[in-house]
Amino acid sequence: MSDLWWEKTVIYQIYPRSFMDTTGSGTGDIAGIISKLDYLKELGIETIWLSPMYPSPTDKPYHLHDCGYDISNYRDINTEYGDLEQFDQLVAEIHQRGLRIVMDLVLNHTSAEHPWFVESRSSRDNPKRDWYIWKDGRGKNGKKPPNNWTAMITGDAWKYDEHTQQFFYHEFLDFQPDLNYRNPEVQEEMLNTIRFWLNRGVDGFRLDIIHALFEDEQCRDEPFAIPLPFTSKYGLIKKTERQLHLPETIDFCKRIRETVDEFGGKFLVGEVHGPAEDQRKYFGDVANGKSDGLNLVFYFNSLNTLLNVKKVKSLIKTAESSFADPLLPTWVFSNHDFPRRIFRLKNDIKKAKLNAALQLSLRGVPCIYYGEEIGMSNPTLDPKTSKDALSHHLRLLPAVSRNLIRHFGLLLNRDEARTPMQWSSTENAGFSPPEGLPWLPVNDNFKRCNVEQQEKNPGSLLHCYKRFLKLRNNSPVLQSGALKIIEHPNFPSSVLAYERYLVDAPAKCLVLLNLSNRAEHFSVPYQNGEILASTLSQSKVMVANKIALEAWEAVIIEVEGIAS
Ligand code: NOJ
């Protein structure tokens, strides 16, 4: 059984702008986060991941910044959230409660406003020129991009700079120039930034689009996979072998790991998009039960997985084979870039409860997005008034494409997943004081869906999360046990069953998920059985090993013996 705390942890992502505003500015702040730490402790999570709070040009119009994912100073705090002193207080308050803090680190690119980039673009011979990726253009007058690379979501990855008549490379939006990791100074600077925050006591980092760190040194064209007419424009379907997942990126992840290991007891979780076999590479090499790359990598296949036995089983099987022990999957169903999970579940609370039971009973590290525990949903917001710079970029897409893309689980307006946390049924949902104007509209459903109201209702989604979190936090089997999918003739075809077990411990946890609209009655093929938690009832019992599951109900049962 593992003795590494982060292998047993539960992560909770806070999007600071939207969590709690104490000043009435309309955006969340550090004091707001501190005021809600007791809530988080009681909820039962341990690790708080904060989306970026560093200085970033958030005073510019919204379409010119990425709400913190474009950093202009890596070693300070954006004044809209507070300052370094308040940050230190936050770390102390978090630790006092036995909680942990993980910073979001955007290593791939800076803001175009970062003094390094300002210097870099000032002249071709500036000492910071090589900190970014500058190339001559093609064509007669050099105004054609250096090659066919496209940015992750939007068109060209190259932007022409009149001043020095070269192009710079950006994997994300054009105000987020990529740093040049082939320059050793850049590497050292960033490793020292990591040390800076670890010295301030943070417990780890979430690494933003870490798979994009290095690009092909010779800058060769990407071979396009399917050259659909809209591909070159939006770059949604392309091969990525020259821009993403380069071996040099994996090597640098190992250096980050070495740096973090200088401090002991810290961890790294990477944002890596791509098939599970590509994600696997970021864990590095495994020897003596340990890997030498990132400790964890978000497993994103879950975001759009439909709740049926076949799909969920295949989701789990891929995770189990790609991230087999000693690796662990990191289970994420919602975050600040994708539609909230409940949107995929058609806002059905029973399904959301089942999804919580699934997430909290799988092998690996669960990562909950703020508001997911109360079933906050994404409203449909008018793209014309969106604050999200990405949405601004995509605003000219016709409605038909928008709906199609939305259907496939991508958000064209990420504001929809970032609306203010719904604390109560008072003005502004308790997010901003009554005189404040929240930066994004509060979801209309806040009077029905908020923390205060769900606290009072033992049948609420919030209480369901608390029950399953409490169970997990007190169960070495659920925290560290192996997972085995159980096929048995007793189980109805719509019921997915898996065991969590520790070698040499007789008691195991059997998880049963009824993935259907039908109630199911069957007998559980084990010697003993005691129901530890159900998503729909607080006092469910089994009589003579017979169980009745309501539609979309999930239970965890302590069992002994072998399914027979
Ligand atoms: C991924 C982050 O999750 C997203 O919010 C951000 O816009 C991009 N990386 C660029 O940093």
Coordinates of C-alpha atoms and ligand atoms in Angstrom, one line a residue:
M1 CA 0.0 0.0 0.0
S2 CA 1.3 3.4 -0.9
D3 CA 2.6 5.8 1.7
L4 CA 2.7 8.8 -0.7
W5 CA -0.1 11.2 0.3
W6 CA -0.8 12.4 -3.2
E7 CA -1.5 8.9 -4.5
K8 CA -4.5 8.9 -2.1
T9 CA -5.6 12.5 -2.4
V10 CA -8.7 14.0 -3.9
I11 CA -8.1 17.2 -5.9
Y12 CA -10.6 20.1 -6.1
Q13 CA -10.1 22.7 -8.8
I14 CA -10.8 26.3 -8.0
Y15 CA -11.1 28.8 -10.8
P16 CA -10.2 31.8 -8.6
R17 CA -12.1 34.5 -10.6
S18 CA -15.3 32.6 -10.0
F19 CA -15.0 31.2 -6.5
M20 CA -15.7 33.9 -3.9
D21 CA -15.5 37.7 -4.2
T22 CA -15.1 39.5 -0.8
T23 CA -14.6 43.0 -2.1
G24 CA -17.5 43.5 -4.6
S25 CA -15.1 43.8 -7.5
G26 CA -17.0 41.1 -9.3
T27 CA -14.0 38.7 -9.4
G28 CA -13.0 36.2 -6.8
D29 CA -10.0 36.8 -4.5
I30 CA -7.7 35.1 -2.1
A31 CA -9.6 36.3 1.0
G32 CA -12.7 34.6 -0.6
I33 CA -10.8 31.3 -1.0
I34 CA -9.7 31.5 2.7
S35 CA -13.3 32.1 3.8
K36 CA -14.4 28.9 2.1
L37 CA -11.6 26.6 3.3
D38 CA -13.7 25.2 6.1
Y39 CA -16.4 24.3 3.6
L40 CA -13.8 22.4 1.5
K41 CA -12.4 20.6 4.5
E42 CA -15.9 19.5 5.5
L43 CA -16.7 18.4 1.9
G44 CA -13.8 16.0 2.3
I45 CA -11.3 17.0 -0.4
E46 CA -7.7 17.4 0.4
T47 CA -5.8 19.1 -2.5
I48 CA -6.8 22.5 -3.9
W49 CA -5.6 23.2 -7.4
L50 CA -5.9 26.9 -8.1
S51 CA -6.1 28.1 -11.8
P52 CA -3.4 30.8 -12.4
M53 CA -3.4 33.8 -10.0
Y54 CA -0.1 35.3 -11.3
P55 CA 0.0 38.8 -12.8
S56 CA -1.5 38.7 -16.3
P57 CA -3.0 41.6 -18.4
T58 CA -6.4 41.1 -16.9
D59 CA -6.9 44.9 -17.0
K60 CA -7.0 44.7 -20.8
P61 CA -10.2 44.0 -22.8
Y62 CA -11.3 40.4 -22.3
H63 CA -10.5 39.3 -25.9
L64 CA -6.8 40.3 -25.3
H65 CA -6.1 38.0 -22.4
D66 CA -6.7 34.4 -21.2
C67 CA -7.9 35.2 -17.7
G68 CA -4.5 34.2 -16.2
Y69 CA -3.3 31.5 -18.6
D70 CA -1.0 34.2 -20.1
I71 CA 1.4 35.1 -17.3
S72 CA 3.3 38.4 -17.3
N73 CA 5.2 37.7 -14.0
Y74 CA 5.8 34.2 -12.8
R75 CA 6.8 35.2 -9.3
D76 CA 4.0 37.4 -8.0
I77 CA 0.2 37.5 -7.5
N78 CA -2.2 39.4 -9.6
T79 CA -3.5 42.4 -7.6
E80 CA -7.1 41.4 -8.4
Y81 CA -6.6 38.4 -6.2
G82 CA -4.4 39.9 -3.5
D83 CA -0.6 39.9 -3.0
L84 CA 2.2 37.6 -2.0
E85 CA 1.6 38.2 1.7
Q86 CA -2.0 37.1 1.3
F87 CA -0.9 34.1 -0.7
D88 CA 1.5 33.1 2.1
Q89 CA -1.5 33.4 4.4
L90 CA -3.5 31.2 2.1
V91 CA -0.8 28.5 2.1
A92 CA -0.7 28.7 5.9
E93 CA -4.5 28.5 6.3
I94 CA -4.7 25.6 3.9
H95 CA -1.9 23.7 5.7
Q96 CA -3.4 24.4 9.1
R97 CA -6.5 22.5 8.0
G98 CA -4.5 19.5 6.8
L99 CA -5.2 20.5 3.2
R100 CA -2.7 20.9 0.3
I101 CA -2.2 23.5 -2.4
V102 CA -1.3 23.0 -6.0
M103 CA -0.4 25.9 -8.3
D104 CA -1.2 26.0 -12.0
L105 CA 2.0 26.6 -14.0
V106 CA 1.9 27.8 -17.6
L107 CA 5.3 26.9 -18.9
N108 CA 4.6 26.6 -22.6
H109 CA 4.0 30.3 -23.2
T110 CA 3.9 33.7 -21.6
S111 CA 1.8 36.7 -22.1
A112 CA 2.8 38.9 -25.0
E113 CA 3.0 41.6 -22.3
H114 CA 5.7 39.7 -20.3
P115 CA 8.8 41.9 -20.1
W116 CA 10.8 39.0 -21.6
F117 CA 8.6 39.1 -24.8
V118 CA 8.6 42.9 -24.9
E119 CA 12.4 42.7 -25.0
S120 CA 12.5 39.8 -27.3
R121 CA 10.4 41.5 -30.0
S122 CA 12.3 44.8 -29.6
S123 CA 15.1 43.8 -32.0
R124 CA 16.6 40.7 -33.6
D125 CA 19.8 41.0 -31.5
N126 CA 18.1 41.5 -28.2
P127 CA 19.5 39.0 -25.6
K128 CA 16.0 37.8 -25.0
R129 CA 15.3 37.2 -28.7
D130 CA 16.1 33.5 -28.5
W131 CA 13.8 33.1 -25.5
Y132 CA 10.9 32.8 -28.0
I133 CA 10.6 31.1 -31.3
W134 CA 11.2 33.6 -34.1
K135 CA 11.5 32.5 -37.8
D136 CA 11.7 34.2 -41.2
G137 CA 8.6 33.9 -43.3
R138 CA 8.4 32.3 -46.7
G139 CA 7.4 33.7 -50.1
K140 CA 8.8 36.6 -52.1
N141 CA 8.4 39.2 -49.4
G142 CA 8.7 36.8 -46.4
K143 CA 5.1 37.3 -45.3
K144 CA 4.0 33.7 -45.7
P145 CA 4.2 31.8 -42.4
P146 CA 7.4 29.7 -42.0
N147 CA 5.5 26.4 -42.2
N148 CA 2.0 24.9 -42.1
W149 CA 1.8 24.6 -38.3
T150 CA -1.6 25.4 -36.7
A151 CA -2.4 26.5 -33.2
M152 CA -4.1 24.1 -30.9
I153 CA -7.6 25.4 -31.6
T154 CA -7.4 28.4 -33.8
G155 CA -5.8 29.0 -37.3
D156 CA -2.2 29.8 -37.9
A157 CA 0.4 29.2 -35.2
W158 CA 2.6 32.0 -36.5
K159 CA 2.2 35.8 -36.1
Y160 CA 4.0 38.3 -38.2
D161 CA 5.7 41.1 -36.3
E162 CA 6.2 44.2 -38.5
H163 CA 8.8 45.7 -36.2
T164 CA 11.5 43.0 -36.8
Q165 CA 9.9 41.4 -39.8
Q166 CA 9.8 37.9 -38.5
F167 CA 7.1 35.5 -37.3
F168 CA 6.8 34.3 -33.7
Y169 CA 5.2 30.9 -32.8
H170 CA 2.2 30.5 -30.6
E171 CA 0.6 27.1 -29.9
F172 CA -2.4 28.8 -28.3
L173 CA -3.7 32.3 -29.0
D174 CA -1.6 35.0 -30.6
F175 CA -1.1 36.9 -27.4
Q176 CA 0.5 33.8 -25.9
P177 CA 3.9 33.5 -27.5
D178 CA 5.7 30.1 -26.9
L179 CA 8.9 30.1 -25.0
N180 CA 11.9 28.5 -26.6
Y181 CA 12.8 25.5 -24.4
R182 CA 15.8 24.7 -26.6
N183 CA 17.4 27.7 -24.8
P184 CA 19.0 26.6 -21.5
E185 CA 18.4 30.0 -19.9
V186 CA 14.6 29.5 -20.3
Q187 CA 14.8 26.0 -18.8
E188 CA 16.8 27.3 -15.8
E189 CA 14.5 30.3 -15.3
M190 CA 11.5 28.0 -15.2
L191 CA 13.0 25.4 -12.9
N192 CA 13.9 28.3 -10.5
T193 CA 10.4 29.5 -10.7
I194 CA 9.3 26.1 -9.6
R195 CA 11.7 26.3 -6.7
F196 CA 10.4 29.8 -5.8
W197 CA 6.9 28.5 -5.2
L198 CA 8.0 25.3 -3.5
N199 CA 10.0 27.4 -1.1
R200 CA 6.8 29.3 -0.3
G201 CA 5.3 25.9 0.7
V202 CA 3.1 24.8 -2.2
D203 CA 2.6 21.1 -2.5
G204 CA 2.7 20.7 -6.3
F205 CA 1.9 21.9 -9.7
R206 CA -0.6 21.4 -12.5
L207 CA 1.3 21.8 -15.7
D208 CA -0.7 23.6 -18.5
I209 CA -0.5 22.0 -22.0
I210 CA 2.8 20.5 -21.1
H211 CA 2.7 18.3 -24.2
A212 CA 3.4 21.4 -26.3
L213 CA 6.7 22.5 -24.7
F214 CA 9.1 21.6 -27.6
E215 CA 8.6 21.8 -31.3
D216 CA 10.5 20.2 -34.2
E217 CA 14.0 21.9 -34.2
Q218 CA 14.1 22.0 -38.0
C219 CA 10.6 23.5 -38.1
R220 CA 9.4 20.9 -40.7
D221 CA 5.8 21.0 -42.0
E222 CA 3.2 18.9 -40.2
P223 CA 1.9 16.2 -42.5
F224 CA -1.9 16.9 -42.4
A225 CA -4.0 13.9 -41.5
I226 CA -7.3 14.8 -43.1
P227 CA -7.2 18.0 -45.1
L228 CA -10.8 19.1 -44.7
P229 CA -11.5 22.6 -46.0
F230 CA -11.9 24.0 -42.6
T231 CA -8.9 22.2 -41.2
S232 CA -6.3 24.7 -42.1
K233 CA -8.5 27.5 -40.8
Y234 CA -9.3 26.0 -37.4
G235 CA -6.7 23.3 -37.1
L236 CA -9.0 20.9 -35.4
I237 CA -7.9 17.9 -37.4
K238 CA -4.2 17.7 -38.0
K239 CA -1.2 15.6 -37.3
T240 CA 0.8 16.9 -34.4
E241 CA 4.1 15.1 -34.6
R242 CA 6.2 18.2 -35.1
Q243 CA 4.4 20.3 -32.4
L244 CA 3.2 18.0 -29.7
H245 CA 4.6 15.1 -27.6
L246 CA 8.2 15.5 -28.7
P247 CA 10.7 13.3 -26.9
E248 CA 12.5 16.4 -25.7
T249 CA 9.3 17.4 -23.9
I250 CA 9.2 14.1 -22.0
D251 CA 12.9 14.6 -21.1
F252 CA 12.2 18.1 -19.7
C253 CA 9.3 16.7 -17.7
K254 CA 11.9 14.4 -16.0
R255 CA 14.0 17.5 -15.1
I256 CA 10.9 19.2 -13.6
R257 CA 10.3 16.0 -11.6
E258 CA 13.9 16.0 -10.4
T259 CA 13.5 19.7 -9.3
V260 CA 10.3 19.0 -7.5
D261 CA 11.8 15.9 -5.8
E262 CA 14.6 18.1 -4.3
F263 CA 11.8 19.2 -1.9
G264 CA 10.2 15.8 -1.1
G265 CA 6.5 15.1 -0.8
K266 CA 5.4 17.2 -3.7
F267 CA 3.7 16.1 -7.0
L268 CA 3.1 17.1 -10.6
V269 CA 0.0 16.6 -12.6
G270 CA 0.2 17.3 -16.3
E271 CA -2.4 18.5 -18.8
V272 CA -1.7 16.4 -21.8
H273 CA -4.2 16.0 -24.6
G274 CA -4.1 13.0 -26.8
P275 CA -4.6 9.2 -26.7
A276 CA -3.9 7.4 -23.5
E277 CA -0.8 5.8 -25.0
D278 CA 0.7 9.3 -25.6
Q279 CA -0.3 10.4 -22.1
R280 CA 1.4 7.4 -20.7
K281 CA 4.8 8.6 -22.0
Y282 CA 4.7 11.6 -19.6
F283 CA 5.0 9.4 -16.6
G284 CA 8.6 8.5 -17.8
D285 CA 10.3 5.2 -17.2
V286 CA 9.3 2.8 -14.5
A287 CA 11.9 1.0 -12.4
N288 CA 11.5 -0.5 -8.9
G289 CA 7.9 0.5 -8.7
K290 CA 8.6 4.2 -9.4
S291 CA 8.3 6.4 -12.4
D292 CA 10.7 9.3 -13.2
G293 CA 8.4 11.7 -15.1
L294 CA 5.2 13.5 -14.1
N295 CA 3.5 11.9 -11.1
L296 CA 0.0 12.2 -12.6
V297 CA -1.6 13.1 -15.9
F298 CA -5.3 14.0 -16.3
Y299 CA -7.2 11.3 -18.1
F300 CA -9.6 13.2 -20.3
N301 CA -11.4 10.3 -22.1
S302 CA -13.9 10.5 -19.2
L303 CA -15.2 14.0 -20.2
N304 CA -17.5 12.7 -22.9
T305 CA -18.0 9.1 -22.0
L306 CA -21.7 8.2 -22.0
L307 CA -23.1 6.4 -19.1
N308 CA -23.7 2.9 -20.4
V309 CA -22.0 -0.3 -19.4
K310 CA -20.0 -0.8 -22.6
K311 CA -18.6 2.8 -22.7
V312 CA -17.8 3.0 -19.0
K313 CA -16.2 -0.4 -19.0
S314 CA -14.0 0.5 -21.9
L315 CA -13.1 3.8 -20.3
I316 CA -12.0 1.9 -17.2
K317 CA -10.2 -0.8 -19.1
T318 CA -8.1 1.8 -21.1
A319 CA -7.2 3.6 -17.9
E320 CA -6.3 0.3 -16.2
S321 CA -4.1 -0.8 -19.0
S322 CA -2.5 2.5 -19.9
F323 CA -1.8 3.6 -16.4
A324 CA -1.3 0.3 -14.7
D325 CA 0.2 0.1 -11.2
P326 CA 2.5 1.7 -10.1
L327 CA 0.9 4.5 -12.3
L328 CA -2.4 6.0 -11.5
P329 CA -5.1 7.5 -13.6
T330 CA -6.4 11.0 -12.7
W331 CA -10.2 11.1 -13.1
V332 CA -11.6 14.3 -14.4
F333 CA -15.1 14.9 -15.6
S334 CA -15.3 18.7 -15.8
N335 CA -12.9 21.6 -15.8
H336 CA -12.7 25.2 -16.9
D337 CA -12.3 24.4 -20.6
F338 CA -15.1 21.8 -21.2
P339 CA -18.8 21.6 -20.7
R340 CA -19.6 20.6 -17.2
R341 CA -20.2 16.9 -16.9
I342 CA -23.8 17.4 -15.9
F343 CA -24.4 18.9 -19.3
R344 CA -23.5 15.5 -20.8
L345 CA -25.8 13.9 -18.3
K346 CA -28.7 16.1 -19.5
N347 CA -28.8 17.8 -16.0
D348 CA -30.0 14.6 -14.4
I349 CA -29.2 14.6 -10.7
K350 CA -29.4 10.8 -10.3
K351 CA -26.9 10.4 -13.0
A352 CA -24.7 13.1 -11.5
K353 CA -24.8 11.2 -8.2
L354 CA -23.9 7.9 -10.0
N355 CA -21.0 9.8 -11.7
A356 CA -19.7 11.0 -8.4
A357 CA -19.8 7.4 -7.0
L358 CA -17.9 6.2 -10.1
Q359 CA -15.3 9.0 -9.8
L360 CA -14.7 8.4 -6.1
S361 CA -14.6 4.6 -6.3
L362 CA -12.2 4.2 -9.2
R363 CA -8.5 3.4 -8.8
G364 CA -6.6 6.7 -9.1
V365 CA -6.8 10.3 -8.1
P366 CA -10.2 12.1 -8.5
C367 CA -10.3 15.7 -9.5
I368 CA -13.5 17.6 -8.8
Y369 CA -14.3 21.0 -10.4
Y370 CA -15.7 23.7 -8.3
G371 CA -19.5 23.6 -8.2
E372 CA -19.5 20.0 -9.5
E373 CA -20.5 18.9 -6.0
I374 CA -23.8 20.8 -6.2
G375 CA -24.5 20.1 -9.9
M376 CA -23.8 23.5 -11.3
S377 CA -24.6 23.4 -14.9
N378 CA -23.5 25.5 -17.9
P379 CA -26.0 28.0 -19.1
T380 CA -26.0 28.9 -22.8
L381 CA -24.5 32.3 -23.0
D382 CA -24.6 34.6 -26.0
P383 CA -21.2 34.4 -27.8
K384 CA -21.5 38.1 -28.6
T385 CA -21.0 39.1 -25.0
S386 CA -18.5 36.4 -24.1
K387 CA -15.4 37.2 -22.0
D388 CA -13.5 34.2 -23.2
A389 CA -10.8 35.2 -25.7
L390 CA -11.0 31.8 -27.4
S391 CA -14.7 32.3 -27.9
H392 CA -14.0 35.7 -29.3
H393 CA -11.7 34.1 -31.8
L394 CA -14.3 31.5 -32.9
R395 CA -17.2 34.0 -32.9
L396 CA -17.7 34.0 -36.6
L397 CA -18.4 30.2 -36.8
P398 CA -21.9 29.6 -38.1
A399 CA -24.6 28.5 -35.6
V400 CA -24.8 25.1 -37.2
S401 CA -21.1 24.3 -36.6
R402 CA -21.4 25.8 -33.1
N403 CA -24.1 23.4 -32.2
L404 CA -22.3 20.4 -33.7
I405 CA -19.1 21.2 -31.9
R406 CA -21.0 21.7 -28.6
H407 CA -22.7 18.4 -29.1
F408 CA -19.3 16.7 -29.4
G409 CA -18.4 18.1 -26.0
L410 CA -16.3 21.1 -26.8
L411 CA -17.0 24.5 -25.5
L412 CA -16.9 27.4 -27.9
N413 CA -17.6 29.8 -25.1
R414 CA -15.7 28.7 -22.0
D415 CA -17.5 31.3 -19.9
E416 CA -20.3 28.7 -19.7
A417 CA -18.2 26.5 -17.5
R418 CA -16.8 29.4 -15.4
T419 CA -19.9 31.1 -14.0
P420 CA -19.8 32.2 -10.3
M421 CA -19.9 29.6 -7.6
Q422 CA -23.5 29.3 -6.2
W423 CA -23.2 29.6 -2.5
S424 CA -26.7 30.6 -1.5
S425 CA -30.0 31.9 -2.8
T426 CA -29.2 35.5 -1.9
E427 CA -28.2 38.3 -4.4
N428 CA -25.4 37.2 -6.7
A429 CA -25.7 33.7 -5.3
G430 CA -23.6 34.8 -2.4
F431 CA -20.5 35.0 -4.7
S432 CA -20.2 38.8 -4.7
P433 CA -21.6 41.1 -2.1
P434 CA -25.0 42.5 -3.2
E435 CA -23.5 45.7 -4.5
G436 CA -21.0 43.8 -6.7
L437 CA -21.5 42.9 -10.3
P438 CA -20.1 39.4 -11.0
W439 CA -17.8 39.3 -13.9
L440 CA -19.9 36.5 -15.5
P441 CA -23.6 36.2 -15.1
V442 CA -24.8 33.9 -12.2
N443 CA -26.6 30.9 -13.6
D444 CA -30.4 31.5 -13.4
N445 CA -30.9 28.3 -11.5
F446 CA -29.0 29.6 -8.4
K447 CA -32.1 29.8 -6.2
R448 CA -32.6 26.0 -6.6
C449 CA -29.0 25.0 -6.9
N450 CA -26.7 26.3 -4.2
V451 CA -24.5 25.1 -1.3
E452 CA -26.7 26.6 1.5
Q453 CA -29.8 24.9 0.3
Q454 CA -28.1 21.6 -0.4
E455 CA -26.4 21.5 3.0
K456 CA -29.9 21.4 4.5
N457 CA -31.1 18.5 2.3
P458 CA -29.7 15.1 3.1
G459 CA -30.9 13.8 -0.2
S460 CA -28.9 16.4 -2.2
L461 CA -26.0 15.9 -4.6
L462 CA -23.7 17.7 -2.1
H463 CA -24.5 15.2 0.6
C464 CA -23.9 12.4 -1.8
Y465 CA -20.4 13.7 -2.5
K466 CA -19.8 14.1 1.2
R467 CA -20.8 10.5 1.9
F468 CA -18.7 9.0 -0.9
L469 CA -15.7 11.2 0.0
K470 CA -15.9 10.3 3.6
L471 CA -16.1 6.6 2.7
R472 CA -13.1 6.9 0.4
N473 CA -11.0 9.0 2.9
N474 CA -11.5 6.2 5.5
S475 CA -11.0 3.3 3.3
P476 CA -7.5 2.1 2.4
V477 CA -9.1 -0.3 -0.1
L478 CA -10.8 2.6 -2.0
Q479 CA -7.7 4.8 -1.8
S480 CA -5.1 2.3 -2.8
G481 CA -6.6 -1.0 -3.8
A482 CA -6.4 -2.7 -7.2
L483 CA -9.5 -2.7 -9.5
K484 CA -11.0 -5.7 -11.2
I485 CA -14.2 -5.6 -13.4
I486 CA -16.5 -8.5 -12.4
E487 CA -18.5 -10.3 -14.9
H488 CA -21.1 -12.6 -13.2
P489 CA -24.3 -14.1 -14.5
N490 CA -26.2 -12.7 -11.4
F491 CA -25.5 -9.2 -12.5
P492 CA -28.1 -7.7 -14.9
S493 CA -26.6 -6.5 -18.2
S494 CA -27.2 -2.9 -17.3
V495 CA -25.2 -3.2 -14.0
L496 CA -21.5 -2.5 -14.1
A497 CA -19.6 -4.2 -11.2
Y498 CA -16.0 -3.9 -10.1
E499 CA -14.1 -4.8 -7.1
R500 CA -11.5 -2.8 -5.3
Y501 CA -9.2 -5.0 -3.2
L502 CA -5.9 -5.1 -1.4
V503 CA -3.8 -8.2 -1.7
D504 CA -3.9 -10.2 1.6
A505 CA -6.9 -8.2 3.0
P506 CA -10.1 -10.3 3.1
A507 CA -12.5 -7.3 2.9
K508 CA -13.0 -5.8 -0.5
C509 CA -15.3 -3.1 -1.9
L510 CA -17.7 -4.1 -4.6
V511 CA -19.0 -1.2 -6.6
L512 CA -22.3 -1.7 -8.4
L513 CA -23.6 0.9 -10.9
N514 CA -27.1 0.6 -12.3
L515 CA -26.6 2.3 -15.7
S516 CA -30.3 2.2 -16.7
N517 CA -33.7 3.6 -16.2
R518 CA -34.9 0.3 -14.7
A519 CA -34.9 -0.8 -11.1
E520 CA -32.9 -4.1 -10.8
H521 CA -33.2 -6.9 -8.2
F522 CA -30.6 -9.6 -7.9
S523 CA -28.5 -11.4 -5.4
V524 CA -24.9 -10.4 -4.8
P525 CA -22.6 -13.4 -5.3
Y526 CA -20.4 -13.0 -2.3
Q527 CA -20.3 -14.5 1.2
N528 CA -21.0 -11.4 3.2
G529 CA -22.2 -8.1 2.2
E530 CA -22.7 -4.8 3.9
I531 CA -23.7 -1.7 2.0
L532 CA -21.3 1.2 2.9
A533 CA -22.9 3.9 0.7
S534 CA -25.6 4.4 -1.8
T535 CA -26.1 7.4 -4.1
L536 CA -29.9 7.5 -3.5
S537 CA -30.4 6.4 0.1
Q538 CA -28.8 7.0 3.4
S539 CA -29.9 3.7 5.0
K540 CA -29.8 0.9 2.4
V541 CA -29.5 -2.7 3.6
M542 CA -29.2 -6.0 1.9
V543 CA -31.3 -8.9 3.1
A544 CA -29.8 -12.4 2.5
N545 CA -27.5 -10.9 -0.1
K546 CA -30.4 -9.7 -2.2
I547 CA -30.1 -6.1 -3.5
A548 CA -32.7 -3.8 -5.1
L549 CA -31.1 -1.0 -7.1
E550 CA -33.2 1.9 -8.2
A551 CA -32.7 3.3 -11.7
W552 CA -29.3 5.0 -11.9
E553 CA -28.4 4.0 -8.4
A554 CA -24.8 3.2 -7.4
V555 CA -23.7 1.4 -4.2
I556 CA -20.5 0.4 -2.6
I557 CA -20.7 -2.9 -0.6
E558 CA -18.1 -4.4 1.6
V559 CA -17.8 -8.0 0.7
E560 CA -15.8 -11.0 1.5
G561 CA -15.0 -14.1 -0.4
I562 CA -15.0 -14.8 -4.1
A563 CA -17.9 -14.2 -6.5
S564 CA -19.3 -17.6 -7.0
Ligands
NOJ1 C1 -5.1 25.0 -21.2 C2 -5.9 25.7 -20.2 O1 -6.6 24.8 -19.4 C3 -6.8 26.7 -20.9 O2 -7.7 27.3 -20.1 C4 -5.8 27.8 -21.5 O3 -6.6 28.7 -22.2 C5 -4.8 27.1 -22.4 N1 -4.2 25.9 -21.8 C6 -3.7 28.1 -22.7 O4 -2.9 28.3 -21.6

